[in-house]
Amino acid sequence: MEDGQQKEKVKPLGFLKPSSMMTVSSRFKTHQDSLPRLPVPPLQQTLDHYLKALQPIVSEEEWAQTKQLVEEFQTAGGVGERLQKGLERRARKMENWLSDWWLKTAYLQYRQPVVIYSSPGLVLPRQDFVDRQGQLRFAAKLIEGVLDFKARIDHETLPVEYLGGKPLCMNQYYQILSSCRVPGPKQDSVTNFSKTKKPPMHITVVHNYQFFELDVYHSDGTPLTSDQIFTQLEKIWNSSLQTNKEPVGILTSNHRNSWAKAYSTLIKDKVNRESVHSIQKSIFTVCLDAPMPWVSEDVRRSQVAGQMLHGGGSKLNSGNRWFDKTLQFIVAEDGSCGLVYEHAAAEGPPIITLVDHVIEFTKKPELVRSPMVPLPMPKKLRFNITPEIKSDIEKAKQNLSMAGRGCPVSAPHPPPPTPSMIQDLDITMLMFHHFGKDFPKSEKLSPDSFIQMALQLAYYRIYGQACATYESASLRMFHLGRTDTIRSASMDSLTFVKAMDNPDVTEHQKVGLLRKAVQAHRAYTEQLPFLQAIRGEAFDRHLLGLKLQAIEDLVSMPDIFMDTSYAIAMHFNLSTSQVPAKTDCVMFFGPVVPDGYGVCYNPMEAHINFSVSAYNSCAETNAVRLAHYLEKALLDMRALLQSHPQAKL
Ligand code: COA
Ligand code: HC5
């Protein structure tokens, strides 16, 4: 075995102590308290790894310059030491020195729209219904499935998850339901209503831009059955047939500062305030979407991805959302289904565990028909639209889905029209069917590292150079841990991708370089999340911590955060994430830089679902092209390994 295998296993929370001895909530607390705290890695280790990670992506001159700055930064008694001490103090005082800072930096203070720029989407396998009846039946079953999962959260009976043999922090599961992001003028917040005195008993349903509060529990606390939910959904449908309503939800798609301003205007009105509060407080949202325009099967997948990520525009389903809501399921009449989720509260994996549960649940046949009890009409959430609010809605529509603002076309040299957010998104799906995790495993290679190296090869073949590459890595083995960064571009990966198309390098040598590059990536992953703080390679969150500590403690920013190398290192042209699921679904998100790509993948045993996103406004990027090169890279790498079976030993 070349490298350690990470086994994801589950054990029920009850394994910690005999369950009869403990209350349910103490089991959860005991588990959480037993998790290690996120340490602060040694300063020198982080700086060494930073310099190492820069090598494949900056010039020799830039590297030499940075090396000098790093040396100055870490001189005894210097700025580095002072910041490190500050961080260590913070770590002693807090449950997790990073989590608040990360929440603010990565999400709440990020002012770009959540749509495309932050919220990921997911497409579920297409369901076999083609009409409204089927749509509502499926939506009802899905809602029942989520409530079934919610019972496990509420009773704290969710099994503890494991990664690499380590138990994981389960806190994120308690953040994904009954929560919502709330815009603020400089910084947003996330409110979670699940632990309030009166936790919500309702979900939000949206149809034709009209929002409804649907109670999903009876007064005795039992959840409605899917038959009962179906009846309620029919009532909602029939009382929202008008298609001329103001798409008030589209406000949530705007730039956060604009939305925060519009929000304060919107909630001045009591009726509006109550409606917004009901949406924010609801357990989750279900969007019953109008059909999307017909397109060929080829472009359909991308269209559905767009439908999940942004709704398709103000004339289609973008008004059928409340993008600040943590979890929104989307069910369309033509069988397209999926979700979009607001990222601040949680990472993808807890959402996927929920999805896997729900999809299994929807497959269960209905054994007994539940009695039809009279249920009240779901409450319609009303909005009073003043001229000011109408104007805010128009601006949000413009930004999201209407091109060409600003300068009149009659001007002597009109600038090219600004594409709307939706026009700017270039997204494609790659359903890679030639092999899945099975092939790299048969070669005793980590599938994730193999895929990352294929991405490095694809990128290099297009651009002739490596770029700063981000891969999400879980820090959930620590209490309240979220993510760190695996930097997939290494000197080993660069040597391999350069060799791959070099006729002077023998096939045998290429096999060796491929394996070495895959192993280097695996080493980064394994030693990563501060687990072996002495040898770990991840440094990104520590470096961020030092920078934020500098903002708190110093009057000027240390030079290492101001030089070109740092800017290059943080400009992730490739932003990637593996999110494995049992369900055969595809997930996606937008690039994090204007000239970059977002790549998400779900490796299944015998195939891999990829999504690739880019921006149309960047002439140098093209999602279909990268997807095509990625497919070729995966196939070439397999062919190389298969042509040299002896190299396995
Ligand atoms: N030989 C044979 N099999 C191997 C192997 C090897 N050398 N190395 C790994 N494998 C096996 C593993 O045992 C595992 O088996 P399974 O399919 O039975 O579970 C499988 O291959 C997958 O392992 P690998 O591809 O190496 O990935 P991983 O599961 O270790 O995941 C990360 C790597 C970085 C994705 C993971 O550590 C992580 O952090 N995941 C969370 C990412 C995240 O949070 N994303 C969302 C952000 S919102
Ligand atoms: C349903 C798939 C969700 C994947 C989301 C994801 O990977 O988000 C990353 C979170 C992190 O902290 O690394 C961020 N990223 C999309 C920019 C990679």
XYZ file of C-alpha atoms and ligand atoms in Angstrom:
715
model
C 0.000 0.000 0.000
C 1.512 3.274 -1.078
C -0.390 5.570 1.105
C -2.868 5.354 3.894
C -6.489 4.935 3.024
C -9.072 7.172 4.541
C -12.144 5.261 5.521
C -15.278 7.180 6.122
C -17.284 5.234 8.640
C -20.165 6.036 10.854
C -20.843 5.098 14.414
C -23.944 6.101 16.296
C -23.471 8.874 18.799
C -24.555 6.409 21.452
C -21.225 4.600 21.296
C -19.704 7.139 23.629
C -21.392 5.925 26.808
C -24.306 3.621 27.517
C -27.198 5.661 26.190
C -29.449 4.828 29.125
C -27.082 6.713 31.387
C -27.189 9.932 29.437
C -29.669 12.330 28.033
C -29.708 12.756 24.295
C -28.265 16.237 24.363
C -25.445 15.288 26.686
C -24.394 12.623 24.155
C -23.968 15.286 21.517
C -22.169 17.566 23.916
C -19.899 14.766 25.093
C -18.971 14.011 21.521
C -18.354 17.665 20.687
C -16.311 18.212 23.834
C -14.183 15.172 23.064
C -12.967 16.681 19.787
C -9.504 18.189 19.683
C -9.242 21.963 19.463
C -7.769 23.508 16.338
C -4.117 24.169 17.126
C -1.985 27.047 15.877
C 0.801 25.452 13.812
C 4.422 26.483 14.370
C 5.260 29.705 12.562
C 8.323 28.471 10.779
C 6.537 25.413 9.412
C 3.809 27.570 7.872
C 6.285 29.970 6.310
C 8.387 27.113 4.905
C 5.334 25.526 3.359
C 4.199 28.845 1.994
C 7.531 29.306 0.214
C 7.363 25.758 -1.098
C 3.830 26.236 -2.432
C 4.883 29.412 -4.256
C 7.563 27.681 -6.317
C 5.353 26.292 -9.105
C 3.322 29.499 -9.510
C 5.682 32.516 -9.205
C 8.862 33.553 -11.067
C 12.305 32.968 -9.591
C 12.726 36.699 -8.933
C 9.379 36.944 -7.192
C 10.247 33.908 -5.123
C 13.639 35.307 -4.062
C 11.997 38.582 -3.076
C 9.365 36.770 -1.022
C 11.978 34.600 0.650
C 13.655 37.753 1.883
C 10.382 39.165 3.191
C 9.626 35.882 4.946
C 13.058 35.923 6.613
C 12.478 39.458 7.862
C 9.022 38.479 9.089
C 10.341 35.585 11.158
C 13.386 37.208 12.738
C 13.604 36.580 16.478
C 11.476 39.051 18.388
C 10.014 40.361 15.113
C 6.512 40.899 13.763
C 5.901 37.238 12.963
C 6.615 36.099 16.505
C 4.441 38.804 17.949
C 1.488 37.845 15.743
C 2.032 34.173 16.450
C 1.893 34.848 20.196
C -1.298 36.836 19.684
C -2.833 33.917 17.798
C -1.795 31.459 20.480
C -3.433 33.643 23.118
C -6.593 33.758 21.026
C -6.517 29.954 20.678
C -6.308 29.557 24.455
C -9.324 31.783 24.990
C -11.640 30.523 22.264
C -13.295 27.234 21.367
C -11.876 27.624 17.883
C -9.550 30.517 17.074
C -10.468 30.426 13.407
C -14.184 29.756 13.045
C -15.548 33.266 13.777
C -12.887 34.902 11.654
C -13.513 32.465 8.822
C -17.275 32.965 8.923
C -16.799 36.709 8.645
C -13.983 36.764 6.117
C -15.253 34.067 3.782
C -18.948 34.845 4.010
C -20.492 37.580 6.122
C -18.172 40.398 5.064
C -18.020 39.233 1.462
C -20.087 41.779 -0.447
C -20.579 40.067 -3.792
C -24.028 38.531 -4.369
C -24.462 35.101 -2.809
C -25.910 33.987 -6.135
C -23.178 32.436 -8.330
C -20.359 33.964 -6.231
C -20.975 32.037 -3.032
C -23.995 29.711 -2.934
C -23.411 26.251 -4.399
C -26.067 24.350 -6.326
C -26.847 20.716 -6.897
C -28.809 18.830 -9.544
C -30.507 15.609 -8.487
C -31.080 12.704 -10.847
C -34.010 13.619 -13.060
C -37.262 12.342 -11.627
C -39.727 10.449 -13.748
C -42.648 12.823 -13.547
C -43.724 15.203 -16.266
C -46.721 16.997 -14.872
C -47.919 19.051 -11.956
C -49.419 16.072 -10.126
C -46.029 14.301 -10.217
C -44.210 17.475 -9.250
C -46.337 18.017 -6.156
C -46.249 14.329 -5.178
C -42.460 14.341 -5.365
C -42.184 17.667 -3.518
C -44.443 16.298 -0.758
C -42.350 13.155 -0.390
C -39.173 15.221 -0.374
C -40.540 17.450 2.386
C -41.501 14.376 4.412
C -37.956 13.040 3.886
C -36.352 16.249 5.131
C -38.587 16.183 8.206
C -37.528 12.595 8.823
C -33.897 13.738 8.734
C -34.754 16.697 10.942
C -36.072 14.291 13.589
C -32.585 12.757 13.725
C -31.047 16.171 14.163
C -33.591 17.149 16.821
C -33.163 13.892 18.735
C -29.403 14.027 18.241
C -29.363 10.499 16.874
C -27.316 11.305 13.801
C -24.349 8.978 13.556
C -20.982 10.596 14.104
C -19.052 10.792 10.844
C -15.448 9.782 10.398
C -12.752 10.924 7.993
C -9.359 9.300 7.925
C -10.324 7.366 11.040
C -11.023 10.547 13.019
C -14.463 11.473 14.371
C -15.805 14.712 12.931
C -17.460 17.756 14.422
C -21.218 17.450 13.918
C -22.090 21.059 14.650
C -22.861 22.007 11.041
C -25.862 19.661 11.025
C -27.455 21.913 13.608
C -27.015 24.973 11.395
C -28.565 23.900 8.100
C -32.271 23.896 9.002
C -34.340 26.793 10.361
C -31.659 29.295 9.508
C -31.186 32.223 7.179
C -28.637 34.845 6.233
C -29.703 38.418 6.955
C -28.150 41.308 5.018
C -26.424 44.094 6.918
C -24.837 47.352 5.730
C -21.220 46.262 6.197
C -21.577 42.717 7.346
C -24.359 40.142 7.158
C -25.394 37.766 9.905
C -26.888 34.305 10.049
C -29.821 33.635 12.324
C -30.641 30.154 13.453
C -34.128 29.624 14.853
C -33.848 25.961 15.773
C -32.788 26.620 19.346
C -35.217 29.466 20.008
C -38.046 29.149 22.545
C -40.544 28.557 19.766
C -38.687 26.729 16.996
C -40.397 26.878 13.607
C -43.079 24.375 12.666
C -43.389 25.586 9.091
C -41.559 25.600 5.793
C -41.747 28.209 3.036
C -43.205 27.228 -0.329
C -42.788 29.532 -3.338
C -44.794 29.320 -6.520
C -45.127 31.990 -9.216
C -43.039 34.338 -6.999
C -45.630 33.993 -4.213
C -44.492 32.845 -0.788
C -46.505 30.650 1.587
C -46.074 29.542 5.158
C -46.868 25.844 5.294
C -47.200 24.235 8.724
C -45.677 20.790 8.505
C -46.526 19.555 12.004
C -49.864 18.786 13.602
C -50.652 20.402 16.920
C -49.497 17.221 18.713
C -46.062 17.639 17.158
C -46.310 14.791 14.629
C -45.231 15.674 11.106
C -47.719 15.804 8.265
C -47.594 12.752 6.008
C -46.687 13.193 2.358
C -50.361 12.720 1.377
C -51.306 15.551 3.686
C -48.455 17.735 2.471
C -49.528 17.005 -1.107
C -53.031 18.299 -0.389
C -51.558 21.446 1.118
C -49.273 21.956 -1.878
C -52.277 21.676 -4.192
C -54.011 24.411 -2.209
C -50.919 26.587 -2.513
C -50.682 25.936 -6.217
C -54.328 26.779 -6.848
C -54.137 30.040 -4.957
C -51.012 31.269 -6.751
C -51.958 30.892 -10.384
C -51.423 34.563 -11.272
C -48.096 35.026 -13.034
C -47.872 38.802 -12.815
C -46.588 39.153 -9.259
C -43.582 41.276 -8.364
C -40.562 38.957 -7.952
C -39.705 40.314 -4.522
C -37.359 37.384 -3.835
C -35.038 38.608 -6.562
C -33.872 41.320 -4.165
C -31.853 38.625 -2.377
C -29.764 38.064 -5.521
C -28.206 41.512 -5.426
C -24.854 42.810 -4.238
C -24.954 42.582 -0.453
C -24.674 46.335 0.155
C -27.492 47.086 -2.296
C -29.611 44.330 -0.809
C -28.919 45.507 2.749
C -30.199 48.967 1.780
C -33.240 47.569 0.014
C -33.841 45.269 3.001
C -34.122 48.147 5.428
C -36.636 49.803 3.088
C -38.565 46.573 2.633
C -39.003 45.772 6.311
C -40.146 49.253 7.258
C -43.616 47.993 6.397
C -45.074 45.719 9.099
C -46.690 43.270 6.662
C -43.436 42.919 4.750
C -41.463 42.521 7.960
C -43.700 39.683 9.107
C -43.505 37.951 5.742
C -39.714 38.208 5.657
C -39.513 36.938 9.221
C -41.653 33.923 8.354
C -39.329 33.024 5.463
C -36.213 33.520 7.561
C -37.580 31.439 10.398
C -38.953 28.597 8.285
C -37.290 25.182 8.432
C -36.365 25.350 4.736
C -37.814 26.476 1.410
C -39.358 24.544 -1.442
C -39.502 26.304 -4.805
C -42.122 24.975 -7.209
C -40.663 26.217 -10.461
C -42.268 27.150 -13.740
C -41.038 25.179 -16.768
C -37.811 26.409 -18.342
C -37.675 27.064 -22.122
C -37.088 23.994 -24.255
C -33.442 23.359 -25.131
C -31.618 20.423 -26.693
C -30.487 17.592 -24.392
C -26.883 18.821 -24.827
C -27.448 22.160 -23.167
C -30.114 20.920 -20.814
C -27.761 19.925 -18.031
C -26.160 23.377 -18.025
C -29.579 24.976 -18.127
C -30.719 22.979 -15.098
C -27.500 23.875 -13.262
C -28.283 27.530 -13.987
C -31.847 27.023 -12.778
C -30.494 25.787 -9.445
C -27.714 28.351 -9.123
C -29.613 31.501 -10.158
C -33.108 30.581 -11.307
C -32.681 31.442 -14.979
C -33.427 35.164 -14.757
C -36.148 37.564 -13.746
C -38.529 36.271 -16.439
C -38.012 32.682 -15.338
C -37.491 31.396 -11.798
C -35.072 33.800 -10.112
C -37.985 35.490 -8.321
C -39.057 32.077 -7.066
C -36.275 32.056 -4.479
C -35.133 33.640 -1.247
C -31.397 33.289 -1.834
C -30.520 34.150 1.772
C -32.311 31.023 2.957
C -29.812 28.371 3.999
C -31.574 25.511 2.251
C -33.853 25.738 -0.783
C -35.080 22.695 -2.659
C -36.202 23.260 -6.218
C -38.747 21.014 -7.885
C -39.804 21.740 -11.455
C -42.757 20.362 -13.402
C -40.547 18.656 -15.978
C -38.788 16.419 -13.433
C -35.734 18.654 -12.898
C -34.909 18.876 -9.215
C -32.088 20.105 -7.064
C -31.156 22.686 -4.532
C -29.251 25.853 -3.864
C -27.817 26.585 -0.458
C -26.433 29.645 1.246
C -22.926 28.673 2.248
C -22.276 30.649 5.450
C -23.892 28.094 7.756
C -22.258 24.878 6.565
C -20.030 23.004 4.153
C -21.342 20.749 1.401
C -20.978 17.342 3.097
C -23.747 17.789 5.736
C -26.066 19.020 2.987
C -25.184 15.950 0.914
C -25.849 13.578 3.815
C -29.287 15.144 4.097
C -29.826 14.840 0.330
C -28.765 11.178 0.321
C -31.235 10.500 3.115
C -34.062 12.339 1.374
C -33.500 10.617 -1.966
C -33.550 7.187 -0.330
C -36.678 8.250 1.508
C -38.474 9.323 -1.683
C -37.896 5.857 -3.139
C -39.810 4.127 -0.360
C -43.276 3.095 -1.469
C -46.255 4.524 0.374
C -47.518 1.602 2.423
C -50.703 3.004 3.878
C -52.633 6.003 2.747
C -52.899 8.430 5.584
C -56.304 9.680 6.722
C -57.408 12.936 5.185
C -57.848 15.297 8.066
C -59.029 18.845 7.481
C -56.024 21.139 7.466
C -56.006 24.939 7.432
C -55.147 26.813 4.269
C -51.397 27.605 4.245
C -50.813 31.273 4.962
C -49.928 33.478 2.021
C -47.074 35.848 2.839
C -48.023 39.274 1.546
C -45.766 42.085 0.425
C -46.677 45.729 0.033
C -44.624 46.951 -2.874
C -44.001 50.715 -2.651
C -42.463 52.588 -5.634
C -39.120 52.529 -3.819
C -39.229 48.761 -3.380
C -40.331 48.365 -6.989
C -37.323 50.349 -8.080
C -35.028 48.133 -5.949
C -36.563 45.051 -7.552
C -35.919 46.525 -11.020
C -32.269 47.165 -10.137
C -31.847 43.632 -8.853
C -33.442 42.248 -12.032
C -31.105 44.363 -14.113
C -28.033 43.191 -12.271
C -29.004 39.558 -12.381
C -30.375 39.096 -15.843
C -30.402 42.145 -18.071
C -27.354 43.159 -20.023
C -25.855 46.492 -20.942
C -26.223 49.218 -18.369
C -24.825 52.692 -18.032
C -23.619 54.462 -21.139
C -26.123 55.221 -23.945
C -25.399 53.290 -27.155
C -25.426 56.581 -29.067
C -22.247 57.734 -27.290
C -19.278 58.105 -29.666
C -17.398 55.130 -28.229
C -19.852 53.180 -26.139
C -18.158 50.611 -23.923
C -19.150 47.012 -24.551
C -22.347 46.227 -22.687
C -21.788 44.831 -19.201
C -23.073 41.281 -19.157
C -25.577 40.475 -16.479
C -24.538 37.991 -13.810
C -26.467 35.243 -15.547
C -25.103 35.988 -18.996
C -21.638 36.005 -17.532
C -21.869 32.498 -16.103
C -20.344 29.816 -18.286
C -21.137 26.407 -16.806
C -20.916 22.881 -18.076
C -21.267 19.378 -16.702
C -18.912 16.535 -17.493
C -20.383 13.112 -16.831
C -17.193 11.119 -17.026
C -18.217 7.502 -17.637
C -14.914 5.829 -18.529
C -14.010 5.035 -14.939
C -14.561 6.174 -11.384
C -12.745 5.755 -8.080
C -12.283 2.098 -9.040
C -9.440 2.717 -11.486
C -7.075 4.793 -9.286
C -7.834 2.441 -6.388
C -6.821 -0.539 -8.541
C -3.533 1.291 -9.127
C -3.172 1.860 -5.376
C -3.548 5.603 -5.859
C -5.841 8.005 -4.053
C -8.761 8.800 -6.411
C -8.954 12.378 -5.183
C -5.270 13.018 -5.786
C -5.493 11.329 -9.194
C -8.365 13.632 -10.212
C -6.502 16.704 -8.940
C -3.461 15.759 -11.014
C -5.685 15.340 -14.084
C -6.918 18.884 -13.465
C -3.331 20.116 -13.245
C -2.566 18.402 -16.544
C -5.671 19.819 -18.235
C -4.855 23.350 -17.062
C -1.219 23.096 -18.095
C -2.114 21.816 -21.551
C -4.322 24.867 -22.112
C -2.220 27.574 -20.481
C 1.343 26.219 -20.500
C 1.747 27.053 -16.819
C 0.489 26.065 -13.385
C -1.820 28.285 -11.368
C -2.722 28.716 -7.705
C -5.124 25.841 -7.106
C -7.494 25.532 -4.173
C -9.010 22.302 -3.008
C -11.325 22.293 0.013
C -10.105 20.100 2.825
C -12.178 19.355 5.873
C -11.084 20.637 9.273
C -14.081 18.982 10.909
C -11.832 16.692 12.939
C -11.500 19.774 15.157
C -14.217 21.295 17.263
C -16.179 23.753 15.078
C -13.718 23.143 12.251
C -14.598 24.130 8.706
C -11.991 23.978 5.913
C -8.371 24.519 5.005
C -6.731 24.507 1.591
C -4.941 21.744 -0.232
C -2.743 23.481 -2.785
C -2.760 20.984 -5.605
C -0.153 22.758 -7.731
C 3.218 21.526 -6.467
C 6.694 21.203 -7.943
C 5.914 17.486 -8.323
C 2.706 18.189 -10.229
C 4.470 20.709 -12.448
C 7.270 18.271 -13.267
C 4.706 15.624 -14.123
C 2.516 17.799 -16.363
C 5.554 19.186 -18.194
C 6.851 15.660 -18.792
C 3.539 14.245 -19.969
C 3.730 15.727 -23.481
C 7.528 15.794 -23.717
C 8.731 13.245 -26.287
C 12.173 13.171 -24.637
C 10.758 11.660 -21.470
C 10.194 7.895 -21.575
C 6.820 6.408 -20.726
C 8.413 4.644 -17.828
C 9.688 7.938 -16.407
C 6.273 9.530 -16.926
C 4.625 6.786 -14.892
C 7.081 7.461 -12.081
C 6.421 11.205 -12.224
C 2.656 10.696 -12.266
C 2.806 8.474 -9.197
C 5.122 10.877 -7.409
C 2.800 13.815 -8.122
C -0.263 11.885 -6.919
C 1.572 10.867 -3.760
C 2.742 14.412 -3.073
C -0.879 15.554 -3.245
C -1.962 12.713 -1.002
C 0.738 13.631 1.500
C -0.568 17.198 1.580
C -4.057 15.830 2.244
C -3.073 13.344 4.893
C -0.655 15.388 6.876
C -2.866 18.295 6.295
C -5.274 19.583 8.710
C -2.850 20.305 11.492
C -3.293 16.616 12.330
C 0.402 16.100 12.489
C 1.252 19.648 13.243
C 4.951 18.926 12.961
C 4.811 17.713 9.368
C 1.546 19.150 8.050
C 1.636 21.152 4.854
C -1.556 23.176 4.966
C -0.762 26.736 5.861
C -3.528 28.842 4.372
C -5.750 29.313 7.395
C -2.746 29.910 9.651
C -1.465 32.576 7.255
C -4.938 34.121 7.199
C -4.944 34.072 11.002
C -1.624 35.921 11.093
C -2.974 38.501 8.670
C -6.164 39.057 10.674
C -4.127 39.228 13.862
C -2.018 41.933 12.171
C -5.182 43.890 11.384
C -6.131 43.718 15.062
C -2.676 44.407 16.543
C -0.582 46.435 14.114
C -0.795 49.812 12.454
C 0.504 48.608 9.102
C 0.228 45.349 7.214
C 3.434 43.242 7.237
C 5.190 43.175 3.850
C 4.664 39.450 3.264
C 0.954 40.164 2.803
C 1.616 43.018 0.402
C 3.901 41.452 -2.203
C 3.172 40.044 -5.639
C 3.713 36.424 -4.644
C 1.032 36.675 -1.981
C -1.408 38.142 -4.494
C -0.609 35.350 -6.976
C -0.931 32.691 -4.293
C -4.371 33.948 -3.298
C -5.627 34.318 -6.870
C -7.101 30.867 -7.270
C -7.560 30.345 -10.989
C -8.637 26.842 -10.120
C -11.069 26.600 -7.220
C -12.019 22.982 -6.678
C -13.903 20.760 -4.294
C -14.650 17.088 -3.940
C -18.094 16.436 -2.521
C -18.845 12.732 -2.525
C -22.457 11.596 -2.463
C -24.310 8.282 -2.564
C -26.853 9.930 -4.861
C -25.791 10.241 -8.478
C -25.881 14.031 -8.421
C -23.740 16.910 -9.710
C -22.770 19.937 -7.646
C -21.403 23.262 -8.775
C -20.329 26.771 -7.811
C -18.934 29.819 -9.555
C -15.230 30.670 -9.982
C -13.732 32.805 -7.207
C -11.728 35.091 -9.515
C -12.836 36.761 -12.775
C -10.361 34.732 -14.848
C -10.756 31.429 -13.051
C -12.650 28.177 -12.956
C -14.823 26.493 -10.367
C -14.612 22.707 -10.501
C -16.696 20.437 -8.292
C -16.779 16.657 -8.508
C -18.611 13.711 -7.085
C -16.502 10.601 -7.612
C -18.672 7.498 -7.717
C -17.281 3.949 -7.933
C -17.457 3.598 -11.743
C -17.961 7.173 -12.971
C -17.303 10.758 -11.918
C -19.682 13.711 -12.143
C -17.879 16.998 -12.717
C -19.048 20.543 -13.130
C -16.862 23.294 -14.557
C -17.741 26.971 -14.323
C -16.078 30.113 -15.673
C -17.082 33.645 -16.658
C -17.951 34.581 -20.242
C -16.532 38.068 -19.728
C -13.064 36.531 -19.532
C -11.761 35.789 -23.023
C -9.135 33.359 -21.692
C -11.448 30.940 -19.928
C -13.933 28.475 -21.360
C -15.711 25.866 -19.252
C -16.357 23.411 -22.107
C -12.721 23.582 -23.132
C -11.437 22.835 -19.634
C -13.974 19.994 -19.283
C -12.786 18.553 -22.587
C -9.123 18.749 -21.551
C -9.971 17.245 -18.186
C -11.617 14.259 -19.829
C -8.595 13.787 -22.069
C -6.174 14.143 -19.154
C -7.992 11.463 -17.150
C -7.966 9.112 -20.138
C -4.310 9.784 -20.954
C -3.288 9.173 -17.361
C -5.165 5.884 -17.294
C -3.626 4.829 -20.631
C -0.163 5.672 -19.308
C -0.596 3.601 -16.162
C -2.170 0.713 -18.049
C 0.661 0.624 -20.530
C 3.125 0.070 -17.681
C 1.570 -2.386 -15.265
C 5.003 -3.344 -13.944
C 5.472 0.187 -12.591
C 2.821 -0.597 -10.004
C 5.316 -2.422 -7.873
N -5.106 2.853 -2.734
C -6.367 2.360 -2.780
N -7.441 3.050 -2.355
C -7.251 4.284 -1.864
C -5.962 4.859 -1.780
C -4.869 4.091 -2.257
N -3.639 4.553 -2.231
N -6.075 6.088 -1.247
C -7.382 6.289 -0.995
N -8.098 5.194 -1.345
C -9.552 4.972 -1.202
C -10.059 5.407 0.154
O -9.941 4.367 1.090
C -11.508 5.748 -0.153
O -12.244 4.542 -0.238
P -13.876 4.495 -0.239
O -14.309 4.846 -1.619
O -14.149 3.083 0.099
O -14.309 5.453 0.807
C -11.449 6.317 -1.542
O -10.240 5.808 -2.121
C -11.455 7.836 -1.589
O -10.271 8.352 -1.056
P -9.587 9.665 -1.664
O -9.978 9.820 -3.082
O -8.154 9.594 -1.374
O -10.274 10.853 -0.933
P -10.641 11.106 0.580
O -11.936 10.444 0.873
O -9.497 10.823 1.456
O -10.913 12.672 0.503
C -10.490 14.972 0.697
C -9.910 13.605 0.349
C -9.424 16.025 0.631
C -11.594 15.323 -0.310
C -11.066 14.860 2.141
O -10.012 14.708 3.055
C -11.851 16.053 2.564
O -11.340 16.944 3.204
N -13.177 16.081 2.250
C -14.048 17.182 2.562
C -14.017 18.207 1.470
C -15.084 19.221 1.657
O -15.397 19.607 2.768
N -15.672 19.650 0.533
C -16.759 20.539 0.523
C -16.424 21.901 0.935
S -17.901 22.842 1.012
C -22.752 21.116 -2.845
C -21.303 21.344 -3.113
C -20.715 22.379 -2.245
C -19.255 22.617 -2.418
C -18.905 23.918 -1.845
C -17.457 24.179 -1.578
O -16.604 23.406 -1.881
O -17.170 25.341 -0.998
C -15.836 25.676 -0.647
C -15.800 25.880 0.850
C -14.463 25.974 1.447
O -14.341 26.541 2.532
O -13.492 25.471 0.888
C -15.479 26.964 -1.333
N -15.300 26.907 -2.786
C -16.568 26.690 -3.485
C -14.784 28.213 -3.203
C -14.342 25.863 -3.208
